[in-house]
Amino acid sequence: MAMDAIPSETASPGRDRTALLRGGTRPSPRLLERKTRLIDLKAEGQPNLWLLGGALSIAIVMILSLVLLVLWNGLATFWPKPIAVVTLTDGSLVAGEPSRTATFRVGQEVLATLPPETQAEIAANGGYANRTLYRTGNFDLYGDDFRWVADFQTRAKEFPRDMVLFERQEWGVFVGRLASFVRDGRTVTVTDPWADEVRQAHRIARDRFLQIRTIQRVEIGEVNHYLESERLRLRKAALRYPEGSRELEAARARFVEREAFYQRRFEELSARAQALMREHEAETVTLVEIGGRERVQPLGTIVRFYPANDVNFLQKLGIYGSRWLEFLTDEPREANTEGGILPALFGTVALTLLLVVFVTPFGVITAIYLREYAKQGKLVSAVRVSVNNLAGVPSIVYGVFGVGFFAYTVGGSIDALFYPEKLPSPTFGTGGLLWAALTLALLTVPVVIVASEEALAAVPRSMREGSLACGASKWQTIRYIVLPRALPGIMTGVILAMARGAGEVAPLMLVGVVKLAPELPIDGFFPFIHLERSFMHLGFHIFDVGFQSRNSEAGKPMVYTTTLLLIFLILVMNLTAITIRNRLKRKFAGSQF
Amino acid sequence: MPDTMLASPAEEFPPTEYHVRVGGRGAAVEITHFNLWYGTKQALFDNTLSIQAGLVTALIGPSGCGKSTLLRSLNRMNDLIDGLRISGTIKVQGEDIYAPGADVIAIRKRMGMVFQKPNPFPMSIFENVAYPLRVDGVRDKAVLQETVERSLRGAALWDEVKDRLGDNALGLSGGQQQRLCIARAIAGSPEVLLMDEPCSALDPIATAKIEELIDELRGQFTIVIVTHNMQQAARVSDNTAFMYLGRLVEYGDTDTIFTKPKSPRTQDYITGRFG
């Protein structure tokens, strides 16, 4: 180590510092000594160091807390929780997953009904008492998913091993006991919810249910699609050819023939679906809630069930994994508060990628003109200021513009020109993925323009001169020398635009995001990519589930997991872009000398 | 710089006080009554000189005397500056490069240029040298390869880089980068090679190599070199032009300028009394 060779008596502090800067691995004894001494910031000429450092720390603490909150709640949501059975003072029973506790002020009228010793206890606490929120489920029986139980109402609390949590296709979860199920016309009483018999019956019933859904959605959907396109074909012919012409008659004949064919196919399929449906409805399961009321429903409508107080760690892990899998790969159910978010995930990724595809060329071309070709003067300065100000326009304004200009004006014209047979129902003349991406591109283009301009301006003059002196034209110089050099900076702009676009919700509500769109913008029907379709978006999903659903408490876990996923998605997309940028940067790194 | 020299330039400096006819194979570049303004500020005053083909001509003078401006006028690099105005003519092989409708790109292809700081492009060594051909639309691999090798040999760099032509040019040392720039400048087979203080950013050893190279290129190209270093001008050039405050003070063959200058200002400058 060269640094150790410097005798500490002769080394000045300045030399010590440079030794450190050069990459020394161990500070000299002198520097260590300096470190331990109290430093007078004022004497060092940095009286504001506390302010600057403090601001940074506060920012970091706030960001970290937010991330931790989302991370904890998002990850914990799907972990199976135990079911408590609470005996109330009036003798009735409440069963549910304890979800959180809070203190509350006991109302006067409630206080008056309580026994004197309880009243005294509450009074000692200054009028406050604790209460716990239980997720009781059974919305179809209770009319609510949650119930607050105050501590003073509780007489006993236990965790019986036979309490089962059922996740259902409809009506949310059911908390209760599994009494019996019907198999091949005979009723089987259940003692152990983990028994192979019931598991197997459930698996068969579930497969059957999914099969029915496939027939209804995919196969009948396909028939409907072709039938609809035949109908449009006829309509198109009717619009183009006069009444009584040979073409129109041919089209009619074709339609009649095809319609009959698809009608037969439809009847076949629905007969198959109905047969399965009868089996599905015959195999019922009897669920009993804690109060003794029964609920009978087809076994196939139970998505998942487990005795919440009788699961070991591995089983919990399995349930956790299967819930995440469902979350990531399935469609939403129960007004989006349960099930998966695949359409939203897909919509967000597709929208962001499309946004990048639109915003990058648009922004870069504008920046090239502004920086390289436009005569620098008052007009260009005004344009530049306007572009910067565009970044400050409220995003909802872009949404209004998007729906007015893109959807109604441009889309309406496209419909009139190319899809007259579908009118009055719009094709492009309403919100959709394409218009949403264009609106977001407009919203984020100032970021790209400003960043690209900076990047272009930072390309050394000597590079351009070198190229021009070789006899390259201005365009060749920009294309071969300036743009590659500016690419990392341009990428930075695109990354910023992407991050902003992926997190934007307000304008999307106007230009194509919907609450539920199980049809993905990509499917097996020509032309395979359907940019005119409305779509789902994670950001809007958070808003919808958290604030627009019938029960915001039920949607809360979903809000956290969706937020977690959205943040993770943006992180992944940004990391990808940053990796590409750094690779480019390394290519152009290396000193000039 | 003594103030008296600025007193009344027009009086003190009649156009080209001592203009010696220089020998050679005839004029490659003919500069006639050339004036240049940056906006309202005049930078060059009535310059007239003829640069001889196949020889090395050095432009010397104190900072800000206009020698770089004159050099950059020869391939119209000054066009990039807003508010530029000129009068007079510059003819390359008899063709007026400032004539209306002159093809700037064609002109620049005839004049290779090497800059003060080495400015290789952020691409491979091969692509750097091939660049002038690429912009011409040359796609033929064999032609490219042959030209790159010839140019790198011409710039005395071939032996050092022949095994790593695909490496990034920015990884070369400063002196190698400058020789790469010379290779790039001669790859387009120009008639004239313009060098704008090509050694000012280099160490003495790299400088010596570049000077050796200039000596080797003598005869193949007409070379115009701007330099601050008078020893360098004396070492490498055949003819020397001394400029001061935008005017050409004295032009003649290098030996005469450095041993028996006719103008007292030239005398003062080369003996180091000012500058």
PDB file of C-alpha atoms in Angstrom, chain A residues 10 19 45 88 130 135 223 256 261 347 349 408 431 433 448 458 489 499 509:
ATOM      1  CA  THR A  10       5.226  14.879   7.442  1.00  0.00           C
ATOM      2  CA  ALA A  19      -4.399   9.675  -0.582  1.00  0.00           C
ATOM      3  CA  GLY A  45     -17.573  26.925   6.276  1.00  0.00           C
ATOM      4  CA  LEU A  88     -70.378 -12.238  23.338  1.00  0.00           C
ATOM      5  CA  ASN A 130     -60.666  -1.303  22.693  1.00  0.00           C
ATOM      6  CA  ARG A 135     -63.689 -10.384   8.950  1.00  0.00           C
ATOM      7  CA  VAL A 223     -69.005 -18.600 -32.337  1.00  0.00           C
ATOM      8  CA  VAL A 256     -78.250 -17.216 -44.160  1.00  0.00           C
ATOM      9  CA  PHE A 261     -74.117 -23.172 -39.411  1.00  0.00           C
ATOM     10  CA  GLY A 347     -53.202  -3.404 -19.645  1.00  0.00           C
ATOM     11  CA  VAL A 349     -47.651  -3.152 -19.368  1.00  0.00           C
ATOM     12  CA  TYR A 408     -64.306  11.579 -30.738  1.00  0.00           C
ATOM     13  CA  GLY A 431     -61.758   5.410 -25.341  1.00  0.00           C
ATOM     14  CA  LEU A 433     -55.716   1.488 -25.528  1.00  0.00           C
ATOM     15  CA  VAL A 448     -38.505  13.492 -23.357  1.00  0.00           C
ATOM     16  CA  ALA A 458     -24.005  17.878 -24.310  1.00  0.00           C
ATOM     17  CA  GLY A 489     -29.392  11.013 -22.047  1.00  0.00           C
ATOM     18  CA  ALA A 499     -42.330   6.156 -14.804  1.00  0.00           C
ATOM     19  CA  MET A 509     -60.385   7.346 -16.718  1.00  0.00           C
TER      20      MET A 509
END
